[in-house]
Amino acid sequence: MARTSNPLEIGRVIGDVIDYFSTTVQMSVTYNSKKHVYNGHELFPSTVSFKPKVEVHGGDMRSFFTLILIDPDVPGPSDPFLREHLHWIVTDIPGTTDSSFGREVMSYEVPKPNIGIHRFVFVLFKQKKRQTMDAPLSRDKFNTRKFAEENELGLPVAAVFFNCQREKAARRR
C-alpha cells in the first residue's frame, strides 16, 4: 500500500469532508495579517477571533470562487455527531482578489471548540458563473459535498486546515 504525504489525507480532511481533488489554484489564509494557516498547524481561539484574509492566486477576472469554512469535529473529535458545523460561506470571490470582495452568505463564526482538538477546514470551489446561493437553514449538520452538488460547484480547487482547541487545554500541555 502506497504511503501518502498529502496533509489533507493525513488529517482525514479528504474522506471526512471532501473527496480527493487536484489543487488548481493557490489559496492563502492569514489571521491578524501575520498568522498564516498551514495544514495541520495549531492556532489558538484568540488568534482566530476575527475574520481571516483569504486570497486566491491563479484565477482571472472572469473566475469566481466560493469559500466554505467548516468544523467536522463537533461536538468533539471522538463523537462528531453534528458533523459538519458551518463557520463561514463567501461566494462570488473574484479570481484575482480576496474574500473581502465576495458576497458573504453566512457570516464568520469564531472557532471555539469545547472538547478536544478540532480541525477547521477552508474549502475553495470554482464557480461556473456568478450565482446566488441561499444560506443554509442551520450551521449544524452542514454537508460540504451536498452543498457543492446542489450549487453545481464540482470538486474543490484548493483546501487548507488548521487545528484548534480550548486555549486553557492547550496551555496545560
JSON list of C-alpha atoms in Angstrom, two decimals:
[
{"chain": "A", "resi": 1, "resn": "MET", "atom": "CA", "xyz": [0.00, 0.00, 0.00]},
{"chain": "A", "resi": 2, "resn": "ALA", "atom": "CA", "xyz": [1.42, 3.39, -1.00]},
{"chain": "A", "resi": 3, "resn": "ARG", "atom": "CA", "xyz": [2.01, 5.96, 1.71]},
{"chain": "A", "resi": 4, "resn": "THR", "atom": "CA", "xyz": [0.69, 9.47, 1.24]},
{"chain": "A", "resi": 5, "resn": "SER", "atom": "CA", "xyz": [2.32, 12.73, 2.18]},
{"chain": "A", "resi": 6, "resn": "ASN", "atom": "CA", "xyz": [-0.74, 14.83, 1.40]},
{"chain": "A", "resi": 7, "resn": "PRO", "atom": "CA", "xyz": [-1.58, 16.61, 4.68]},
{"chain": "A", "resi": 8, "resn": "LEU", "atom": "CA", "xyz": [-5.28, 16.73, 3.73]},
{"chain": "A", "resi": 9, "resn": "GLU", "atom": "CA", "xyz": [-5.31, 12.92, 3.57]},
{"chain": "A", "resi": 10, "resn": "ILE", "atom": "CA", "xyz": [-3.20, 12.51, 6.72]},
{"chain": "A", "resi": 11, "resn": "GLY", "atom": "CA", "xyz": [-5.54, 14.90, 8.58]},
{"chain": "A", "resi": 12, "resn": "ARG", "atom": "CA", "xyz": [-8.56, 12.97, 7.22]},
{"chain": "A", "resi": 13, "resn": "VAL", "atom": "CA", "xyz": [-9.98, 16.12, 5.59]},
{"chain": "A", "resi": 14, "resn": "ILE", "atom": "CA", "xyz": [-10.09, 14.12, 2.38]},
{"chain": "A", "resi": 15, "resn": "GLY", "atom": "CA", "xyz": [-12.56, 11.43, 3.32]},
{"chain": "A", "resi": 16, "resn": "ASP", "atom": "CA", "xyz": [-14.35, 13.13, 6.22]},
{"chain": "A", "resi": 17, "resn": "VAL", "atom": "CA", "xyz": [-15.18, 16.41, 4.44]},
{"chain": "A", "resi": 18, "resn": "ILE", "atom": "CA", "xyz": [-14.23, 16.33, 0.76]},
{"chain": "A", "resi": 19, "resn": "ASP", "atom": "CA", "xyz": [-13.28, 13.84, -1.90]},
{"chain": "A", "resi": 20, "resn": "TYR", "atom": "CA", "xyz": [-9.82, 13.64, -3.43]},
{"chain": "A", "resi": 21, "resn": "PHE", "atom": "CA", "xyz": [-9.13, 16.54, -5.80]},
{"chain": "A", "resi": 22, "resn": "SER", "atom": "CA", "xyz": [-6.24, 18.22, -7.59]},
{"chain": "A", "resi": 23, "resn": "THR", "atom": "CA", "xyz": [-5.27, 21.69, -6.43]},
{"chain": "A", "resi": 24, "resn": "THR", "atom": "CA", "xyz": [-5.63, 24.02, -9.42]},
{"chain": "A", "resi": 25, "resn": "VAL", "atom": "CA", "xyz": [-5.34, 27.44, -7.72]},
{"chain": "A", "resi": 26, "resn": "GLN", "atom": "CA", "xyz": [-3.42, 28.66, -4.71]},
{"chain": "A", "resi": 27, "resn": "MET", "atom": "CA", "xyz": [-5.25, 29.94, -1.66]},
{"chain": "A", "resi": 28, "resn": "SER", "atom": "CA", "xyz": [-3.63, 31.71, 1.27]},
{"chain": "A", "resi": 29, "resn": "VAL", "atom": "CA", "xyz": [-5.38, 32.25, 4.59]},
{"chain": "A", "resi": 30, "resn": "THR", "atom": "CA", "xyz": [-3.99, 34.74, 7.09]},
{"chain": "A", "resi": 31, "resn": "TYR", "atom": "CA", "xyz": [-5.27, 35.78, 10.51]},
{"chain": "A", "resi": 32, "resn": "ASN", "atom": "CA", "xyz": [-4.30, 39.14, 12.04]},
{"chain": "A", "resi": 33, "resn": "SER", "atom": "CA", "xyz": [-2.11, 39.89, 8.99]},
{"chain": "A", "resi": 34, "resn": "LYS", "atom": "CA", "xyz": [0.66, 37.63, 10.33]},
{"chain": "A", "resi": 35, "resn": "LYS", "atom": "CA", "xyz": [-0.66, 34.16, 11.28]},
{"chain": "A", "resi": 36, "resn": "HIS", "atom": "CA", "xyz": [-0.63, 32.18, 8.05]},
{"chain": "A", "resi": 37, "resn": "VAL", "atom": "CA", "xyz": [-2.69, 28.96, 8.03]},
{"chain": "A", "resi": 38, "resn": "TYR", "atom": "CA", "xyz": [-0.72, 25.82, 7.18]},
{"chain": "A", "resi": 39, "resn": "ASN", "atom": "CA", "xyz": [-2.20, 22.33, 7.01]},
{"chain": "A", "resi": 40, "resn": "GLY", "atom": "CA", "xyz": [-2.34, 20.73, 10.45]},
{"chain": "A", "resi": 41, "resn": "HIS", "atom": "CA", "xyz": [-0.77, 23.61, 12.41]},
{"chain": "A", "resi": 42, "resn": "GLU", "atom": "CA", "xyz": [-2.41, 24.63, 15.68]},
{"chain": "A", "resi": 43, "resn": "LEU", "atom": "CA", "xyz": [-3.90, 28.08, 16.16]},
{"chain": "A", "resi": 44, "resn": "PHE", "atom": "CA", "xyz": [-5.42, 29.36, 19.39]},
{"chain": "A", "resi": 45, "resn": "PRO", "atom": "CA", "xyz": [-9.04, 30.57, 19.53]},
{"chain": "A", "resi": 46, "resn": "SER", "atom": "CA", "xyz": [-7.77, 34.06, 20.42]},
{"chain": "A", "resi": 47, "resn": "THR", "atom": "CA", "xyz": [-5.77, 34.10, 17.17]},
{"chain": "A", "resi": 48, "resn": "VAL", "atom": "CA", "xyz": [-8.79, 33.24, 15.01]},
{"chain": "A", "resi": 49, "resn": "SER", "atom": "CA", "xyz": [-11.32, 35.53, 16.69]},
{"chain": "A", "resi": 50, "resn": "PHE", "atom": "CA", "xyz": [-11.52, 37.86, 13.68]},
{"chain": "A", "resi": 51, "resn": "LYS", "atom": "CA", "xyz": [-12.34, 37.06, 10.07]},
{"chain": "A", "resi": 52, "resn": "PRO", "atom": "CA", "xyz": [-9.21, 35.97, 8.16]},
{"chain": "A", "resi": 53, "resn": "LYS", "atom": "CA", "xyz": [-7.95, 37.36, 4.89]},
{"chain": "A", "resi": 54, "resn": "VAL", "atom": "CA", "xyz": [-8.31, 34.70, 2.21]},
{"chain": "A", "resi": 55, "resn": "GLU", "atom": "CA", "xyz": [-6.54, 35.33, -1.08]},
{"chain": "A", "resi": 56, "resn": "VAL", "atom": "CA", "xyz": [-6.99, 33.39, -4.30]},
{"chain": "A", "resi": 57, "resn": "HIS", "atom": "CA", "xyz": [-3.99, 33.16, -6.63]},
{"chain": "A", "resi": 58, "resn": "GLY", "atom": "CA", "xyz": [-4.32, 31.70, -10.10]},
{"chain": "A", "resi": 59, "resn": "GLY", "atom": "CA", "xyz": [-7.75, 32.87, -11.13]},
{"chain": "A", "resi": 60, "resn": "ASP", "atom": "CA", "xyz": [-8.59, 35.65, -13.58]},
{"chain": "A", "resi": 61, "resn": "MET", "atom": "CA", "xyz": [-11.14, 38.46, -13.89]},
{"chain": "A", "resi": 62, "resn": "ARG", "atom": "CA", "xyz": [-13.73, 36.02, -15.29]},
{"chain": "A", "resi": 63, "resn": "SER", "atom": "CA", "xyz": [-13.33, 33.50, -12.46]},
{"chain": "A", "resi": 64, "resn": "PHE", "atom": "CA", "xyz": [-15.46, 33.43, -9.32]},
{"chain": "A", "resi": 65, "resn": "PHE", "atom": "CA", "xyz": [-14.98, 31.27, -6.25]},
{"chain": "A", "resi": 66, "resn": "THR", "atom": "CA", "xyz": [-16.93, 30.05, -3.23]},
{"chain": "A", "resi": 67, "resn": "LEU", "atom": "CA", "xyz": [-15.20, 29.67, 0.13]},
{"chain": "A", "resi": 68, "resn": "ILE", "atom": "CA", "xyz": [-16.52, 27.48, 2.94]},
{"chain": "A", "resi": 69, "resn": "LEU", "atom": "CA", "xyz": [-15.12, 27.14, 6.48]},
{"chain": "A", "resi": 70, "resn": "ILE", "atom": "CA", "xyz": [-16.33, 24.15, 8.48]},
{"chain": "A", "resi": 71, "resn": "ASP", "atom": "CA", "xyz": [-15.52, 22.19, 11.64]},
{"chain": "A", "resi": 72, "resn": "PRO", "atom": "CA", "xyz": [-16.03, 18.46, 11.03]},
{"chain": "A", "resi": 73, "resn": "ASP", "atom": "CA", "xyz": [-15.40, 17.56, 14.69]},
{"chain": "A", "resi": 74, "resn": "VAL", "atom": "CA", "xyz": [-18.48, 18.94, 16.51]},
{"chain": "A", "resi": 75, "resn": "PRO", "atom": "CA", "xyz": [-19.15, 18.49, 19.38]},
{"chain": "A", "resi": 76, "resn": "GLY", "atom": "CA", "xyz": [-15.93, 16.52, 19.84]},
{"chain": "A", "resi": 77, "resn": "PRO", "atom": "CA", "xyz": [-13.50, 14.56, 17.66]},
{"chain": "A", "resi": 78, "resn": "SER", "atom": "CA", "xyz": [-14.31, 11.21, 19.29]},
{"chain": "A", "resi": 79, "resn": "ASP", "atom": "CA", "xyz": [-18.05, 11.53, 18.50]},
{"chain": "A", "resi": 80, "resn": "PRO", "atom": "CA", "xyz": [-18.64, 14.20, 15.85]},
{"chain": "A", "resi": 81, "resn": "PHE", "atom": "CA", "xyz": [-22.38, 13.56, 15.52]},
{"chain": "A", "resi": 82, "resn": "LEU", "atom": "CA", "xyz": [-23.07, 17.18, 14.49]},
{"chain": "A", "resi": 83, "resn": "ARG", "atom": "CA", "xyz": [-20.53, 16.94, 11.66]},
{"chain": "A", "resi": 84, "resn": "GLU", "atom": "CA", "xyz": [-20.09, 19.35, 9.89]},
{"chain": "A", "resi": 85, "resn": "HIS", "atom": "CA", "xyz": [-20.53, 22.69, 11.68]},
{"chain": "A", "resi": 86, "resn": "LEU", "atom": "CA", "xyz": [-20.55, 25.63, 9.28]},
{"chain": "A", "resi": 87, "resn": "HIS", "atom": "CA", "xyz": [-18.49, 28.68, 10.24]},
{"chain": "A", "resi": 88, "resn": "TRP", "atom": "CA", "xyz": [-18.46, 30.79, 7.06]},
{"chain": "A", "resi": 89, "resn": "ILE", "atom": "CA", "xyz": [-19.56, 30.97, 3.40]},
{"chain": "A", "resi": 90, "resn": "VAL", "atom": "CA", "xyz": [-18.41, 33.60, 0.92]},
{"chain": "A", "resi": 91, "resn": "THR", "atom": "CA", "xyz": [-19.43, 33.39, -2.75]},
{"chain": "A", "resi": 92, "resn": "ASP", "atom": "CA", "xyz": [-18.60, 35.32, -5.91]},
{"chain": "A", "resi": 93, "resn": "ILE", "atom": "CA", "xyz": [-15.00, 35.95, -4.85]},
{"chain": "A", "resi": 94, "resn": "PRO", "atom": "CA", "xyz": [-13.25, 37.37, -7.95]},
{"chain": "A", "resi": 95, "resn": "GLY", "atom": "CA", "xyz": [-10.37, 35.24, -9.13]},
{"chain": "A", "resi": 96, "resn": "THR", "atom": "CA", "xyz": [-7.74, 37.93, -8.68]},
{"chain": "A", "resi": 97, "resn": "THR", "atom": "CA", "xyz": [-8.58, 39.21, -5.20]},
{"chain": "A", "resi": 98, "resn": "ASP", "atom": "CA", "xyz": [-9.55, 38.17, -1.68]},
{"chain": "A", "resi": 99, "resn": "SER", "atom": "CA", "xyz": [-12.66, 37.13, 0.23]},
{"chain": "A", "resi": 100, "resn": "SER", "atom": "CA", "xyz": [-13.49, 40.71, 1.27]},
{"chain": "A", "resi": 101, "resn": "PHE", "atom": "CA", "xyz": [-14.63, 41.28, -2.33]},
{"chain": "A", "resi": 102, "resn": "GLY", "atom": "CA", "xyz": [-17.04, 38.35, -2.30]},
{"chain": "A", "resi": 103, "resn": "ARG", "atom": "CA", "xyz": [-20.63, 38.05, -1.08]},
{"chain": "A", "resi": 104, "resn": "GLU", "atom": "CA", "xyz": [-20.90, 36.77, 2.48]},
{"chain": "A", "resi": 105, "resn": "VAL", "atom": "CA", "xyz": [-23.75, 34.24, 2.50]},
{"chain": "A", "resi": 106, "resn": "MET", "atom": "CA", "xyz": [-23.13, 33.05, 6.07]},
{"chain": "A", "resi": 107, "resn": "SER", "atom": "CA", "xyz": [-21.29, 35.35, 8.47]},
{"chain": "A", "resi": 108, "resn": "TYR", "atom": "CA", "xyz": [-18.00, 34.33, 10.07]},
{"chain": "A", "resi": 109, "resn": "GLU", "atom": "CA", "xyz": [-18.46, 32.43, 13.33]},
{"chain": "A", "resi": 110, "resn": "VAL", "atom": "CA", "xyz": [-15.40, 32.35, 15.60]},
{"chain": "A", "resi": 111, "resn": "PRO", "atom": "CA", "xyz": [-13.97, 28.84, 16.10]},
{"chain": "A", "resi": 112, "resn": "LYS", "atom": "CA", "xyz": [-14.35, 27.95, 19.80]},
{"chain": "A", "resi": 113, "resn": "PRO", "atom": "CA", "xyz": [-14.04, 24.20, 20.33]},
{"chain": "A", "resi": 114, "resn": "ASN", "atom": "CA", "xyz": [-15.15, 22.87, 23.73]},
{"chain": "A", "resi": 115, "resn": "ILE", "atom": "CA", "xyz": [-13.85, 19.31, 23.71]},
{"chain": "A", "resi": 116, "resn": "GLY", "atom": "CA", "xyz": [-10.64, 18.02, 22.14]},
{"chain": "A", "resi": 117, "resn": "ILE", "atom": "CA", "xyz": [-8.66, 19.19, 19.14]},
{"chain": "A", "resi": 118, "resn": "HIS", "atom": "CA", "xyz": [-10.84, 20.25, 16.20]},
{"chain": "A", "resi": 119, "resn": "ARG", "atom": "CA", "xyz": [-9.97, 20.64, 12.54]},
{"chain": "A", "resi": 120, "resn": "PHE", "atom": "CA", "xyz": [-11.14, 23.83, 10.85]},
{"chain": "A", "resi": 121, "resn": "VAL", "atom": "CA", "xyz": [-11.23, 23.40, 7.09]},
{"chain": "A", "resi": 122, "resn": "PHE", "atom": "CA", "xyz": [-11.25, 26.11, 4.42]},
{"chain": "A", "resi": 123, "resn": "VAL", "atom": "CA", "xyz": [-12.52, 24.69, 1.12]},
{"chain": "A", "resi": 124, "resn": "LEU", "atom": "CA", "xyz": [-12.43, 26.71, -2.11]},
{"chain": "A", "resi": 125, "resn": "PHE", "atom": "CA", "xyz": [-14.60, 25.90, -5.13]},
{"chain": "A", "resi": 126, "resn": "LYS", "atom": "CA", "xyz": [-14.53, 27.48, -8.58]},
{"chain": "A", "resi": 127, "resn": "GLN", "atom": "CA", "xyz": [-17.97, 28.64, -9.68]},
{"chain": "A", "resi": 128, "resn": "LYS", "atom": "CA", "xyz": [-19.15, 28.14, -13.25]},
{"chain": "A", "resi": 129, "resn": "LYS", "atom": "CA", "xyz": [-20.58, 31.68, -13.16]},
{"chain": "A", "resi": 130, "resn": "ARG", "atom": "CA", "xyz": [-21.74, 34.34, -10.70]},
{"chain": "A", "resi": 131, "resn": "GLN", "atom": "CA", "xyz": [-24.64, 32.84, -8.85]},
{"chain": "A", "resi": 132, "resn": "THR", "atom": "CA", "xyz": [-26.95, 33.40, -5.91]},
{"chain": "A", "resi": 133, "resn": "MET", "atom": "CA", "xyz": [-26.61, 30.77, -3.22]},
{"chain": "A", "resi": 134, "resn": "ASP", "atom": "CA", "xyz": [-29.02, 30.53, -0.31]},
{"chain": "A", "resi": 135, "resn": "ALA", "atom": "CA", "xyz": [-27.75, 30.43, 3.25]},
{"chain": "A", "resi": 136, "resn": "PRO", "atom": "CA", "xyz": [-28.27, 27.04, 4.89]},
{"chain": "A", "resi": 137, "resn": "LEU", "atom": "CA", "xyz": [-31.05, 26.88, 7.48]},
{"chain": "A", "resi": 138, "resn": "SER", "atom": "CA", "xyz": [-28.64, 25.69, 10.17]},
{"chain": "A", "resi": 139, "resn": "ARG", "atom": "CA", "xyz": [-24.91, 25.77, 10.84]},
{"chain": "A", "resi": 140, "resn": "ASP", "atom": "CA", "xyz": [-25.06, 22.26, 12.35]},
{"chain": "A", "resi": 141, "resn": "LYS", "atom": "CA", "xyz": [-25.02, 19.11, 10.23]},
{"chain": "A", "resi": 142, "resn": "PHE", "atom": "CA", "xyz": [-23.86, 21.05, 7.18]},
{"chain": "A", "resi": 143, "resn": "ASN", "atom": "CA", "xyz": [-22.59, 18.88, 4.35]},
{"chain": "A", "resi": 144, "resn": "THR", "atom": "CA", "xyz": [-19.88, 20.35, 2.12]},
{"chain": "A", "resi": 145, "resn": "ARG", "atom": "CA", "xyz": [-20.29, 17.69, -0.56]},
{"chain": "A", "resi": 146, "resn": "LYS", "atom": "CA", "xyz": [-24.07, 18.17, -0.70]},
{"chain": "A", "resi": 147, "resn": "PHE", "atom": "CA", "xyz": [-23.74, 21.98, -0.80]},
{"chain": "A", "resi": 148, "resn": "ALA", "atom": "CA", "xyz": [-21.24, 21.70, -3.67]},
{"chain": "A", "resi": 149, "resn": "GLU", "atom": "CA", "xyz": [-23.54, 19.33, -5.56]},
{"chain": "A", "resi": 150, "resn": "GLU", "atom": "CA", "xyz": [-26.66, 21.47, -5.04]},
{"chain": "A", "resi": 151, "resn": "ASN", "atom": "CA", "xyz": [-24.83, 24.56, -6.30]},
{"chain": "A", "resi": 152, "resn": "GLU", "atom": "CA", "xyz": [-23.02, 22.78, -9.17]},
{"chain": "A", "resi": 153, "resn": "LEU", "atom": "CA", "xyz": [-19.57, 23.60, -7.79]},
{"chain": "A", "resi": 154, "resn": "GLY", "atom": "CA", "xyz": [-17.87, 20.30, -8.58]},
{"chain": "A", "resi": 155, "resn": "LEU", "atom": "CA", "xyz": [-14.73, 19.28, -6.73]},
{"chain": "A", "resi": 156, "resn": "PRO", "atom": "CA", "xyz": [-12.71, 21.77, -4.66]},
{"chain": "A", "resi": 157, "resn": "VAL", "atom": "CA", "xyz": [-9.83, 23.63, -6.29]},
{"chain": "A", "resi": 158, "resn": "ALA", "atom": "CA", "xyz": [-7.98, 24.29, -3.01]},
{"chain": "A", "resi": 159, "resn": "ALA", "atom": "CA", "xyz": [-8.25, 23.47, 0.69]},
{"chain": "A", "resi": 160, "resn": "VAL", "atom": "CA", "xyz": [-6.30, 24.08, 3.89]},
{"chain": "A", "resi": 161, "resn": "PHE", "atom": "CA", "xyz": [-6.99, 23.24, 7.53]},
{"chain": "A", "resi": 162, "resn": "PHE", "atom": "CA", "xyz": [-5.76, 24.13, 10.98]},
{"chain": "A", "resi": 163, "resn": "ASN", "atom": "CA", "xyz": [-6.21, 22.52, 14.37]},
{"chain": "A", "resi": 164, "resn": "CYS", "atom": "CA", "xyz": [-7.68, 24.35, 17.34]},
{"chain": "A", "resi": 165, "resn": "GLN", "atom": "CA", "xyz": [-8.60, 23.50, 20.92]},
{"chain": "A", "resi": 166, "resn": "ARG", "atom": "CA", "xyz": [-9.72, 25.37, 24.00]},
{"chain": "A", "resi": 167, "resn": "GLU", "atom": "CA", "xyz": [-6.99, 27.78, 24.96]},
{"chain": "A", "resi": 168, "resn": "LYS", "atom": "CA", "xyz": [-6.76, 26.58, 28.58]},
{"chain": "A", "resi": 169, "resn": "ALA", "atom": "CA", "xyz": [-6.44, 22.97, 27.43]},
{"chain": "A", "resi": 170, "resn": "ALA", "atom": "CA", "xyz": [-3.64, 23.87, 25.04]},
{"chain": "A", "resi": 171, "resn": "ARG", "atom": "CA", "xyz": [-1.68, 25.70, 27.74]},
{"chain": "A", "resi": 172, "resn": "ARG", "atom": "CA", "xyz": [-1.79, 22.79, 30.20]},
{"chain": "A", "resi": 173, "resn": "ARG", "atom": "CA", "xyz": [0.40, 20.62, 27.99]}
]
